[in-house]
Coordinates of C-alpha atoms and ligand atoms in Angstrom, one line a residue:
Chain A
X44 CA 263.2 107.5 -164.0
X45 CA 263.8 104.4 -161.5
X46 CA 261.1 102.5 -162.9
X47 CA 262.9 103.0 -166.5
X48 CA 266.4 101.5 -165.3
X49 CA 264.6 98.9 -163.4
X50 CA 262.0 97.7 -166.4
X51 CA 265.1 98.4 -169.3
X52 CA 267.4 96.0 -166.3
X53 CA 264.9 93.1 -165.8
X54 CA 263.8 93.2 -169.8
X55 CA 267.5 92.6 -170.4
X56 CA 267.4 89.7 -168.4
X57 CA 264.3 88.0 -169.2
X58 CA 265.3 88.0 -173.0
X59 CA 268.8 86.0 -171.7
X60 CA 266.8 83.3 -170.3
X61 CA 264.6 82.8 -172.7
X62 CA 266.2 80.2 -175.5
X63 CA 263.7 81.6 -178.6
X64 CA 265.8 85.2 -178.2
X65 CA 268.7 84.4 -178.3
X66 CA 267.8 81.3 -181.4
X67 CA 266.0 83.8 -183.3
X68 CA 267.9 86.7 -183.2
X69 CA 271.1 85.1 -182.9
X70 CA 271.2 81.5 -184.1
X71 CA 268.7 81.7 -187.1
X72 CA 269.7 84.6 -188.6
X73 CA 273.9 83.0 -188.9
X74 CA 272.3 80.1 -190.4
X75 CA 271.1 82.0 -193.0
X76 CA 274.5 83.9 -193.4
X77 CA 277.0 80.8 -193.8
X78 CA 274.6 78.1 -195.8
X79 CA 273.3 81.7 -198.2
X80 CA 276.7 82.8 -198.0
X81 CA 278.4 79.6 -199.2
X82 CA 275.4 79.0 -202.2
X83 CA 276.6 81.7 -204.0
X84 CA 279.5 82.2 -203.7
X85 CA 280.7 85.2 -201.1
X86 CA 284.0 84.2 -200.5
X87 CA 286.4 87.0 -201.9
X88 CA 283.4 88.8 -203.5
X89 CA 282.5 91.9 -201.8
X90 CA 279.0 92.3 -204.2
X91 CA 277.6 88.5 -202.3
X92 CA 279.2 89.0 -199.4
X93 CA 277.6 92.3 -199.1
X94 CA 273.7 90.9 -200.4
X95 CA 274.3 88.1 -197.7
X96 CA 275.4 90.8 -194.9
X97 CA 272.2 92.9 -195.4
X98 CA 269.8 89.7 -196.0
X99 CA 270.8 88.4 -192.7
X100 CA 270.8 92.4 -190.7
X101 CA 267.1 92.3 -192.3
X102 CA 265.8 89.1 -191.4
X103 CA 267.4 89.6 -188.3
X104 CA 265.6 93.5 -187.9
X105 CA 261.9 91.5 -189.2
X106 CA 262.8 89.3 -186.4
X107 CA 263.3 91.5 -183.9
X108 CA 260.8 94.2 -184.8
X109 CA 257.5 91.9 -185.9
X110 CA 258.3 89.0 -183.1
X111 CA 260.0 90.4 -180.7
X112 CA 258.4 93.3 -180.1
X113 CA 255.0 93.0 -181.4
X114 CA 254.3 89.1 -180.5
X115 CA 256.3 89.2 -177.1
X116 CA 253.6 92.7 -176.0
X117 CA 251.3 90.4 -177.1
X118 CA 251.8 87.9 -175.1
X119 CA 252.4 89.7 -172.3
X120 CA 248.8 91.0 -172.8
X121 CA 247.4 87.7 -173.0
X122 CA 249.1 85.9 -170.3
X123 CA 247.2 89.3 -168.3
X124 CA 251.1 90.4 -167.0
X125 CA 250.1 93.9 -168.4
X126 CA 247.2 93.6 -165.8
X127 CA 249.5 93.9 -162.8
X128 CA 251.3 96.6 -164.1
X129 CA 248.7 98.7 -164.7
X130 CA 247.3 98.6 -161.0
X131 CA 250.9 100.3 -160.9
X132 CA 251.6 104.4 -161.1
X133 CA 253.3 103.6 -164.4
X134 CA 252.2 104.8 -168.0
X135 CA 252.8 102.8 -170.9
X136 CA 255.5 105.0 -171.6
X137 CA 258.4 102.9 -169.9
X138 CA 257.3 100.2 -170.9
X139 CA 257.0 100.8 -174.1
X140 CA 260.4 102.1 -173.9
X141 CA 262.1 99.5 -171.9
X142 CA 260.8 97.3 -174.7
X143 CA 263.0 99.2 -177.6
X144 CA 266.3 100.0 -175.6
X145 CA 266.6 96.0 -174.7
X146 CA 265.9 95.0 -178.0
X147 CA 268.3 97.3 -179.7
X148 CA 271.0 96.1 -176.8
X149 CA 270.1 92.6 -177.9
X150 CA 270.5 93.7 -181.1
X151 CA 274.0 95.8 -182.1
X152 CA 276.6 92.8 -180.8
X153 CA 274.3 91.0 -183.1
X154 CA 275.5 93.2 -186.0
X155 CA 279.5 93.6 -185.2
X156 CA 279.3 89.6 -184.7
X157 CA 277.9 89.7 -188.2
X158 CA 280.4 92.5 -190.3
X159 CA 283.3 91.2 -187.8
X160 CA 282.3 87.3 -189.4
X161 CA 282.0 88.6 -193.0
X162 CA 285.8 90.5 -192.9
X163 CA 287.3 87.4 -191.9
X164 CA 285.4 84.5 -193.2
X165 CA 284.2 86.5 -196.8
X166 CA 287.2 88.6 -197.3
X167 CA 284.7 91.0 -197.2
X168 CA 286.2 95.4 -196.9
X169 CA 285.5 97.1 -193.2
X170 CA 282.7 99.5 -194.3
X171 CA 284.3 102.8 -194.8
X172 CA 280.9 104.8 -192.9
X173 CA 281.1 102.4 -190.0
X174 CA 279.7 104.5 -187.8
X175 CA 276.6 105.3 -190.2
X176 CA 276.0 101.7 -190.5
X177 CA 275.5 101.1 -187.4
X178 CA 272.9 104.4 -186.9
X179 CA 270.9 103.6 -190.1
X180 CA 270.6 99.7 -188.7
X181 CA 269.8 101.0 -185.5
X182 CA 267.1 103.7 -187.0
X183 CA 265.9 100.6 -188.9
X184 CA 265.6 98.4 -186.1
X185 CA 263.5 101.0 -183.7
X186 CA 261.5 101.5 -187.1
X187 CA 260.6 97.0 -187.4
X188 CA 260.0 97.6 -183.6
X189 CA 257.3 100.3 -183.7
X190 CA 255.9 98.2 -186.4
X191 CA 255.7 95.5 -184.2
X192 CA 254.1 97.9 -180.9
X193 CA 251.4 98.4 -183.6
X194 CA 250.6 94.5 -185.0
X195 CA 250.2 94.3 -180.7
X196 CA 248.0 96.8 -180.5
X197 CA 245.7 96.2 -182.9
X198 CA 245.4 92.1 -182.9
X199 CA 243.1 91.3 -180.5
X200 CA 244.5 88.1 -179.8
X201 CA 247.1 85.9 -180.0
X202 CA 245.8 84.3 -183.8
X203 CA 245.6 87.4 -185.1
X204 CA 248.7 88.9 -184.1
X205 CA 250.1 85.5 -185.5
X206 CA 248.4 86.2 -189.0
X207 CA 249.3 89.7 -189.4
X208 CA 253.3 89.4 -188.7
X209 CA 253.0 86.6 -191.2
X210 CA 251.4 88.9 -194.2
X211 CA 253.8 91.4 -193.4
X212 CA 257.0 89.1 -192.8
X213 CA 257.6 87.2 -195.9
X214 CA 256.1 90.2 -197.9
X215 CA 258.7 92.2 -196.8
X216 CA 262.0 89.8 -197.0
X217 CA 260.6 88.9 -200.5
X218 CA 259.6 91.6 -201.8
X219 CA 262.2 94.4 -200.2
X220 CA 265.8 93.1 -202.4
X221 CA 267.2 91.6 -199.5
X222 CA 266.6 87.7 -200.4
X223 CA 267.0 88.3 -204.4
X224 CA 267.5 91.2 -206.6
X225 CA 264.2 93.5 -207.8
X226 CA 264.5 93.1 -211.4
X227 CA 260.9 94.2 -213.6
X228 CA 259.3 97.5 -213.2
X229 CA 256.4 95.2 -211.6
X230 CA 258.6 93.9 -208.5
X231 CA 260.3 97.7 -208.4
X232 CA 256.8 99.2 -207.8
X233 CA 255.9 97.4 -205.3
X234 CA 259.0 97.2 -203.6
X235 CA 258.8 100.7 -202.9
X236 CA 256.3 100.4 -201.1
X237 CA 257.6 98.5 -198.4
X238 CA 259.6 99.6 -195.2
X239 CA 261.9 96.9 -195.3
X240 CA 263.2 97.8 -199.1
X241 CA 264.4 100.9 -197.6
X242 CA 266.6 99.3 -195.1
X243 CA 267.8 96.7 -198.2
X244 CA 268.4 100.2 -200.1
X245 CA 270.0 102.1 -197.9
X246 CA 272.5 99.6 -196.1
X247 CA 273.6 98.8 -199.7
X248 CA 274.4 102.1 -200.2
X249 CA 276.5 102.5 -197.4
X250 CA 278.5 98.9 -198.1
X251 CA 278.5 98.9 -201.4
X252 CA 279.0 102.6 -202.9
X253 CA 281.3 103.3 -199.9
X254 CA 278.1 106.4 -199.3
X255 CA 278.2 107.6 -195.3
X256 CA 275.4 110.2 -194.3
X257 CA 277.9 113.0 -194.1
X258 CA 279.1 111.9 -197.6
X259 CA 278.9 114.6 -200.8
X260 CA 274.6 115.2 -201.4
X261 CA 274.6 113.4 -204.4
X262 CA 276.0 110.2 -203.5
X263 CA 274.3 110.4 -200.1
X264 CA 270.6 111.6 -201.1
X265 CA 269.8 107.8 -200.8
X266 CA 270.7 107.2 -197.8
X267 CA 268.9 109.9 -196.7
X268 CA 265.4 109.0 -198.7
X269 CA 266.0 105.3 -196.8
X270 CA 267.1 106.9 -193.6
X271 CA 263.8 109.2 -193.9
X272 CA 261.4 106.8 -194.7
X273 CA 262.7 104.2 -191.8
X274 CA 262.6 107.8 -189.2
X275 CA 258.4 108.6 -190.4
X276 CA 257.7 104.6 -189.8
X277 CA 258.8 105.2 -187.3
X278 CA 256.9 107.8 -185.9
X279 CA 254.2 106.9 -187.4
X280 CA 254.7 103.2 -185.4
X281 CA 255.6 105.4 -182.1
X282 CA 252.6 107.3 -181.8
X283 CA 249.9 104.7 -183.1
X284 CA 251.3 102.0 -180.8
X285 CA 251.0 104.2 -178.1
X286 CA 247.8 106.0 -179.0
X287 CA 246.3 102.2 -179.3
X288 CA 248.5 100.5 -176.4
X289 CA 246.2 98.4 -174.4
X290 CA 246.6 96.6 -170.4
X291 CA 244.5 93.8 -171.1
X292 CA 242.8 91.5 -173.5
X293 CA 239.7 92.2 -172.6
X294 CA 239.7 96.0 -173.5
X295 CA 239.0 95.2 -177.6
X296 CA 239.6 97.0 -180.1
X297 CA 237.3 97.9 -183.0
X298 CA 237.2 96.9 -186.0
X299 CA 237.7 100.2 -187.7
X300 CA 240.8 100.3 -185.5
X301 CA 242.1 97.6 -187.2
X302 CA 242.8 100.4 -190.4
X303 CA 245.6 102.4 -188.2
X304 CA 247.7 99.7 -189.5
X305 CA 247.4 100.9 -192.9
X306 CA 249.1 104.1 -191.5
X307 CA 252.3 102.7 -191.6
X308 CA 251.9 102.1 -195.1
X309 CA 251.1 106.0 -195.7
X310 CA 254.6 107.5 -195.7
X311 CA 255.9 104.7 -198.5
X312 CA 252.9 105.2 -200.2
X313 CA 254.1 108.8 -200.7
X314 CA 257.7 108.3 -201.0
X315 CA 256.6 105.5 -203.2
X316 CA 254.4 107.3 -205.2
X317 CA 256.9 110.3 -205.3
X318 CA 259.6 108.3 -206.7
X319 CA 257.2 106.8 -209.9
X320 CA 256.3 110.4 -210.7
X321 CA 259.2 112.2 -210.2
X322 CA 260.9 109.7 -212.6
Chain B
X243 CA 227.5 109.2 -142.7
X244 CA 230.7 109.1 -141.2
X245 CA 233.5 111.2 -142.3
X246 CA 236.4 108.6 -142.3
X247 CA 234.7 106.9 -144.7
X248 CA 238.3 105.6 -146.3
X249 CA 236.2 103.9 -149.3
X250 CA 232.5 106.1 -150.2
X251 CA 230.3 104.4 -153.3
X252 CA 227.3 105.3 -154.4
X253 CA 224.8 104.3 -156.8
X254 CA 227.9 103.0 -158.0
X255 CA 226.7 101.2 -161.5
X256 CA 229.0 98.8 -164.1
X257 CA 227.9 98.1 -167.6
X258 CA 229.7 96.1 -170.6
X259 CA 227.2 96.9 -173.6
X260 CA 223.7 95.5 -173.0
X261 CA 225.2 93.9 -169.6
X262 CA 224.7 95.1 -166.2
X263 CA 227.3 93.8 -164.2
X264 CA 226.8 96.2 -161.5
X265 CA 223.3 98.0 -160.6
X266 CA 223.6 101.3 -158.3
X267 CA 225.2 99.7 -155.3
X268 CA 226.0 101.8 -152.0
X269 CA 228.8 101.7 -149.3
X270 CA 231.3 102.5 -147.2
X271 CA 234.3 101.4 -145.6
X272 CA 235.7 102.7 -142.2
X273 CA 239.1 102.9 -142.1
X274 CA 241.1 100.2 -140.5
X275 CA 237.9 97.9 -141.6
X276 CA 238.0 94.3 -143.2
X277 CA 235.3 94.6 -145.7
X278 CA 234.0 91.6 -147.3
X279 CA 232.3 91.6 -150.6
X280 CA 230.7 88.0 -150.5
X281 CA 228.5 86.4 -153.3
X282 CA 228.5 83.7 -155.8
X283 CA 229.7 84.0 -160.1
X284 CA 229.4 86.5 -161.9
X285 CA 228.2 88.6 -158.7
X286 CA 229.9 91.2 -160.0
X287 CA 232.2 91.6 -157.5
X288 CA 235.4 92.3 -159.0
X289 CA 233.3 94.7 -161.8
X290 CA 233.2 96.6 -158.1
X291 CA 236.5 96.6 -157.1
X292 CA 238.3 96.9 -160.4
X293 CA 236.5 100.3 -161.1
X294 CA 237.6 101.7 -157.1
X295 CA 241.8 100.2 -158.0
X296 CA 241.6 102.5 -160.8
X297 CA 241.3 100.1 -163.4
X298 CA 238.1 99.9 -165.2
X299 CA 235.7 102.9 -165.6
X300 CA 232.6 103.5 -163.8
X301 CA 229.1 103.6 -166.2
X302 CA 227.4 105.8 -163.1
X303 CA 227.6 106.9 -159.9
X304 CA 230.1 107.8 -157.4
X305 CA 233.3 106.9 -156.2
X306 CA 236.3 107.8 -153.7
X307 CA 238.5 105.4 -152.3
X308 CA 241.3 107.6 -149.9
X309 CA 239.7 110.7 -151.3
X310 CA 240.4 110.5 -154.9
X311 CA 237.9 109.3 -157.7
X312 CA 238.8 106.2 -159.3
X313 CA 238.3 107.2 -162.6
X314 CA 240.2 111.2 -162.9
X315 CA 242.8 110.6 -160.0
X316 CA 244.3 107.5 -161.5
X317 CA 248.2 107.6 -160.5
X318 CA 247.9 109.3 -157.1
X319 CA 245.5 106.2 -156.1
X320 CA 247.1 103.6 -157.4
X321 CA 250.1 104.8 -155.9
X322 CA 248.6 104.7 -152.0
X323 CA 247.0 101.0 -152.7
X324 CA 248.0 97.7 -152.6
X325 CA 246.0 95.4 -155.6
X326 CA 245.5 91.7 -155.7
X327 CA 244.3 90.6 -158.9
X328 CA 241.7 88.2 -159.7
X329 CA 243.4 87.2 -163.0
X330 CA 246.9 87.7 -163.6
X331 CA 250.2 86.7 -164.1
X332 CA 254.2 87.8 -164.1
X333 CA 256.8 86.6 -166.3
X334 CA 257.5 83.5 -166.6
X335 CA 261.5 83.5 -165.8
X336 CA 261.0 87.2 -163.4
X337 CA 262.5 85.6 -160.1
X338 CA 260.7 86.2 -157.0
X339 CA 262.8 88.6 -155.4
X340 CA 263.9 90.8 -158.8
X341 CA 259.6 90.5 -159.0
X342 CA 259.4 92.4 -155.9
X343 CA 262.1 95.0 -156.9
X344 CA 260.7 95.8 -159.9
X345 CA 257.3 96.9 -158.8
X346 CA 259.0 98.7 -155.7
X347 CA 260.3 101.2 -158.3
X348 CA 256.9 102.2 -159.5
X349 CA 255.9 103.4 -156.2
X350 CA 256.6 106.9 -155.0
X351 CA 257.3 105.0 -150.9
X352 CA 258.5 101.1 -151.1
X353 CA 259.6 98.2 -148.4
X354 CA 262.6 96.8 -149.1
X355 CA 262.4 93.3 -150.9
X356 CA 263.7 91.2 -148.0
X357 CA 261.6 93.0 -145.6
X358 CA 258.5 91.5 -147.8
X359 CA 260.2 88.5 -148.8
X360 CA 260.9 87.5 -144.9
X361 CA 257.6 88.1 -143.8
X362 CA 255.3 86.1 -146.9
X363 CA 258.5 83.2 -146.0
X364 CA 259.1 83.4 -149.7
X365 CA 262.9 84.0 -148.2
X366 CA 264.1 80.3 -149.6
X367 CA 262.3 80.7 -152.5
X368 CA 263.3 84.7 -153.3
X369 CA 265.7 83.0 -156.4
X370 CA 262.8 81.2 -157.9
X371 CA 261.3 81.5 -161.3
X372 CA 257.6 82.4 -161.2
X373 CA 256.8 79.5 -163.3
X374 CA 258.1 77.4 -160.9
X375 CA 256.4 78.8 -157.7
X376 CA 253.6 76.4 -155.9
X377 CA 249.6 77.9 -156.6
X378 CA 250.2 79.1 -152.5
X379 CA 253.6 80.6 -153.2
X380 CA 252.5 82.4 -156.3
X381 CA 249.1 84.1 -153.9
X382 CA 252.2 85.0 -151.3
X383 CA 254.5 87.1 -153.6
X384 CA 250.5 88.2 -154.9
X385 CA 250.5 89.6 -151.5
X386 CA 253.5 90.6 -151.3
X387 CA 253.6 92.7 -153.9
X388 CA 250.4 94.5 -153.0
X389 CA 252.1 95.8 -150.2
X390 CA 255.1 96.6 -151.9
X391 CA 254.2 100.7 -151.2
X392 CA 253.5 99.9 -148.0
X393 CA 249.8 100.4 -149.4
X394 CA 246.6 102.1 -146.8
X395 CA 244.0 100.0 -149.0
X396 CA 244.1 96.7 -150.0
X397 CA 241.9 95.2 -152.6
X398 CA 242.3 91.3 -152.4
X399 CA 240.6 89.9 -154.9
X400 CA 239.4 86.7 -154.4
X401 CA 242.6 85.9 -152.2
X402 CA 242.0 82.3 -151.3
X403 CA 240.0 80.7 -154.4
X404 CA 241.7 77.2 -155.5
X405 CA 243.9 77.0 -152.6
X406 CA 244.2 74.1 -150.4
X407 CA 242.4 74.2 -146.7
X408 CA 245.7 75.1 -145.0
X409 CA 247.1 77.8 -147.5
X410 CA 243.4 79.3 -146.9
X411 CA 244.5 79.7 -143.7
X412 CA 247.8 80.5 -144.2
X413 CA 246.6 83.9 -146.1
X414 CA 243.9 84.3 -143.8
X415 CA 246.8 84.6 -140.7
X416 CA 248.5 87.1 -143.5
X417 CA 244.9 89.1 -144.0
X418 CA 245.0 89.5 -140.3
X419 CA 248.1 91.0 -139.7
X420 CA 246.9 93.5 -142.3
X421 CA 244.5 94.1 -140.3
X422 CA 246.6 94.5 -137.2
X423 CA 248.8 97.2 -139.0
X424 CA 246.3 99.3 -139.6
X425 CA 245.3 98.9 -142.8
X426 CA 242.1 98.8 -144.5
X427 CA 241.2 95.4 -146.8
X428 CA 238.4 95.6 -149.1
X429 CA 238.0 91.0 -149.6
X430 CA 235.9 89.6 -152.1
X431 CA 235.7 85.7 -151.6
X432 CA 233.1 83.4 -151.9
X433 CA 234.4 81.8 -149.2
X434 CA 231.7 81.6 -145.7
X435 CA 233.7 80.9 -143.4
X436 CA 236.3 83.6 -144.9
X437 CA 234.3 86.1 -144.8
X438 CA 232.7 85.4 -141.2
X439 CA 235.9 84.8 -139.7
X440 CA 238.0 88.0 -141.4
X441 CA 236.0 90.4 -141.9
X442 CA 234.5 93.3 -139.7
X443 CA 231.6 93.6 -142.3
X444 CA 229.7 92.0 -145.2
X445 CA 228.2 93.2 -148.3
X446 CA 226.3 89.9 -149.4
X447 CA 226.2 90.7 -153.5
X448 CA 224.1 89.3 -156.0
X449 CA 223.4 89.8 -159.4
X450 CA 225.7 93.7 -159.5
X451 CA 223.0 94.5 -156.2
X452 CA 223.9 94.5 -152.8
X453 CA 221.4 92.3 -151.1
X454 CA 222.6 92.5 -147.4
X455 CA 225.3 94.6 -145.3
X456 CA 226.0 94.3 -141.8
X457 CA 228.3 92.3 -139.8
X458 CA 228.4 88.8 -139.7
X459 CA 226.3 88.8 -136.8
X460 CA 224.3 91.3 -137.7
X461 CA 223.3 89.2 -140.9
X462 CA 223.0 86.5 -139.0
X463 CA 219.8 88.2 -136.6
X464 CA 218.4 89.4 -139.3
X465 CA 218.0 86.2 -140.6
X466 CA 214.5 84.6 -141.0
X467 CA 215.8 81.0 -140.1
X468 CA 216.0 80.3 -136.7
X469 CA 218.5 78.1 -134.4
X470 CA 217.6 75.3 -134.1
X471 CA 218.0 73.6 -130.2
X472 CA 218.6 70.2 -130.7
X473 CA 218.4 67.9 -126.6
X474 CA 218.7 64.4 -126.4
X475 CA 216.6 62.8 -123.4
X476 CA 217.4 59.2 -121.5
X477 CA 213.4 59.0 -121.2
X478 CA 211.5 59.2 -124.0
X479 CA 209.0 62.5 -124.4
X480 CA 205.1 62.3 -124.9
X481 CA 204.5 64.9 -127.9
X482 CA 201.4 65.5 -126.4
X483 CA 202.7 66.5 -123.0
X484 CA 205.4 69.5 -124.0
X485 CA 204.8 72.3 -123.0
X486 CA 204.3 76.0 -125.0
X487 CA 207.8 77.5 -124.4
X488 CA 208.6 81.0 -125.5
X489 CA 209.9 81.9 -128.6
X490 CA 209.3 78.4 -130.1
X491 CA 208.5 78.4 -133.7
X492 CA 208.3 75.0 -134.2
X493 CA 209.1 71.6 -132.8
X494 CA 209.9 67.9 -134.5
X495 CA 210.3 64.9 -132.0
X496 CA 212.2 62.1 -133.5
X497 CA 210.2 58.8 -133.7
X498 CA 213.3 57.5 -131.1
X499 CA 211.0 59.8 -128.8
X500 CA 213.8 61.1 -126.6
X501 CA 215.6 63.4 -129.0
X502 CA 213.8 66.2 -129.7
X503 CA 214.6 70.0 -132.2
X504 CA 213.6 73.1 -131.0
X505 CA 213.4 75.8 -133.3
X506 CA 213.4 79.0 -131.4
X507 CA 213.6 82.7 -132.6
X508 CA 214.9 83.4 -129.3
X509 CA 217.3 80.4 -128.0
X510 CA 218.7 81.5 -125.1
X511 CA 215.2 82.6 -123.3
X512 CA 213.9 79.1 -124.8
X513 CA 216.8 77.1 -124.3
X514 CA 216.5 78.0 -120.2
X515 CA 212.7 77.2 -120.2
X516 CA 213.3 73.7 -121.4
X517 CA 216.1 73.2 -118.8
X518 CA 213.6 74.5 -116.2
X519 CA 211.0 72.4 -116.8
X520 CA 213.2 69.1 -117.8
X521 CA 214.1 69.5 -114.3
X522 CA 210.9 69.6 -113.1
X523 CA 209.9 66.6 -114.6
X524 CA 212.8 64.9 -113.4
X525 CA 213.9 64.1 -116.9
X526 CA 217.5 63.7 -117.6
X527 CA 219.0 65.3 -120.0
X528 CA 222.0 63.7 -122.1
X529 CA 222.9 65.7 -124.8
X530 CA 222.3 69.3 -125.9
X531 CA 223.0 71.5 -128.9
X532 CA 222.6 74.8 -130.4
X533 CA 222.7 75.7 -133.6
X534 CA 222.7 79.4 -134.8
X535 CA 221.9 79.8 -138.2
X536 CA 225.0 80.4 -140.8
X537 CA 226.2 83.0 -142.8
X538 CA 225.4 80.5 -145.4
X539 CA 222.3 80.7 -144.0
X540 CA 221.6 83.8 -144.6
X541 CA 223.0 84.1 -148.3
X542 CA 221.1 81.0 -149.5
X543 CA 218.1 82.5 -147.9
X544 CA 218.3 85.9 -149.5
X545 CA 220.0 84.8 -153.0
X546 CA 218.1 81.5 -153.8
X547 CA 221.3 80.6 -154.2
X548 CA 224.0 78.0 -153.5
X549 CA 227.6 79.3 -152.6
X550 CA 230.0 77.5 -155.0
X551 CA 233.1 75.6 -152.9
Ligands
LIG808 N1 235.3 92.8 -169.4 C1 234.5 92.1 -169.2 N2 232.7 92.4 -170.5 C2 232.2 92.0 -170.5 N3 231.0 91.2 -169.3 C3 232.7 91.1 -168.2 C4 233.9 92.0 -167.9 N4 234.0 91.0 -167.2 C5 232.9 91.1 -166.5 N5 232.0 90.8 -167.0 C6 230.7 90.2 -166.7 O1 229.7 90.8 -166.0 C7 229.3 90.2 -164.7 C8 229.8 90.4 -163.4 O2 231.4 90.1 -163.5 P1 232.3 90.5 -162.2 O3 233.7 89.7 -163.2 O4 232.0 91.6 -161.6 O5 231.8 88.9 -161.2 P2 232.9 88.3 -160.1 O6 231.4 88.2 -158.9 O7 233.7 88.9 -159.3 O8 232.2 87.0 -160.8 P3 234.0 85.7 -160.7 O9 232.8 85.2 -158.9 O10 233.2 84.6 -161.1 O11 235.1 86.5 -160.1 C9 229.2 88.5 -165.3 O12 228.5 88.2 -166.0 C10 230.8 88.7 -166.7 O13 230.5 87.8 -167.3
LIG809 MG1 235.4 88.0 -159.4

């Protein structure tokens, strides 16, 4: 237990000592928050303000998950830092848990700052179901950090990792509906297969429709579905990321094991198909 | 085979795909001993010690450390050994003391970070970020981390490579201290002086095999190369008049006729005979040197290679 506490404490300190962490977690999404908000006239327009908040949160989660969890783990392996831990009696579990807790602890204040700013700056009403919103966003964060873990575990070096992150980051951002509304049948089909679109959908359902996890079923159905998709991502990500965890850069992963990355897509393939066929 | 061997290795093999890095080696390390593995680049030193640390799986043979099998009882083993890796790093923004406290939390028993920092002369640097430490300070921190669980057995993989001579001496002092505390130390190196100075026994390793094993003295005596006795006399010597001293293998008289090199397999006896003869002849001795073969000579002889320095 003491190793968990020590690792979490240290991870938090290290995160706060890195300017890039602060930049990508707070400043970068915040820049979008103000420029886009001004651009689409979010002031006094609850719907537009929600869009801005959703987008800023999605940006933050994608960055925190793919870069914060994925690239950082990869870096620690590449720099032979994880190797030093490997000589001690600890298992990967405390390392993974500490990284998760830290990512979450750093992200939570950001959500609260965002909501407060939108309330006072854009006059966005407080969400009815604040707890549901925070719970849902937290779930999304953990799900995307799990995706980050998979990237770290399947990429053999920094270069591969960066390519994978970019392959996921931009499509997820643009196809999720976070940046612009999804229109047309092709887009809406594609978006069903993308984890980030469930994040966006869930948030919008809470903020725009005033749904909470414990609202009437026909209202909260969509939210639960989105939460389910993220929960699945999390489960798959943690399993695969834990299974393929590597301490050393010398332990290369076999080409076929990279297909595990597709495993993340599996829940979305199932949910997406189910939705399309169910119509 | 003694029963109090802390480490015992039989027919240990390690392959990476087709490359055979360790080709069936045997050795034992006794409690309290400093055991050196001396060898050039790529000899298989790191592969060997990292198998014993439970870091890499072995391809064949048997290994035991403190009664544990490093492949099957990794956790228990790691809890009780200290390791200084050849290639490793810490996060750039970790402070010296934080690193020690963190690693202390991983073990079932630990020494306080304050004690270790003071002992390794890092107390002044306790709040410094890892990235700001000098090479010698980083290495001292690595040794402090290796001691954080108060281990009985320490594995130090090239702890002084790339450091200044001054800092190397400092590290030697620390290793001697570890020995005096009764810890068993396995040390890899490609510095001959280090092996000679620190190790009770040395295994010379080359291309995955142990080519010689013994105390530094034994290894020197095993050498085919002989000791050289250099004498300088006041008067000129006549080569033809020199007697056949016992155990002499070769003699070289320099052009000045006053410097004589005598190669002998039993230098003490030969030297005594030379002195006696000079005295009888009334020749004045100006200078005399006895040079024994060094571990380096043995190494070059056995491997046909020079060690990198
Ligand atoms: N992870 C690995 N994968 C493939 N080959 C390896 C690996 N580690 C070591 N080798 C190879 O095995 C051989 C022995 O390497 P090892 O690192 O054990 O030697 P060493 O004696 O420690 O050398 P050095 O003095 O350079 O540290 C070398 O040919 C090396 O290239
Ligand atoms: Mg080595």
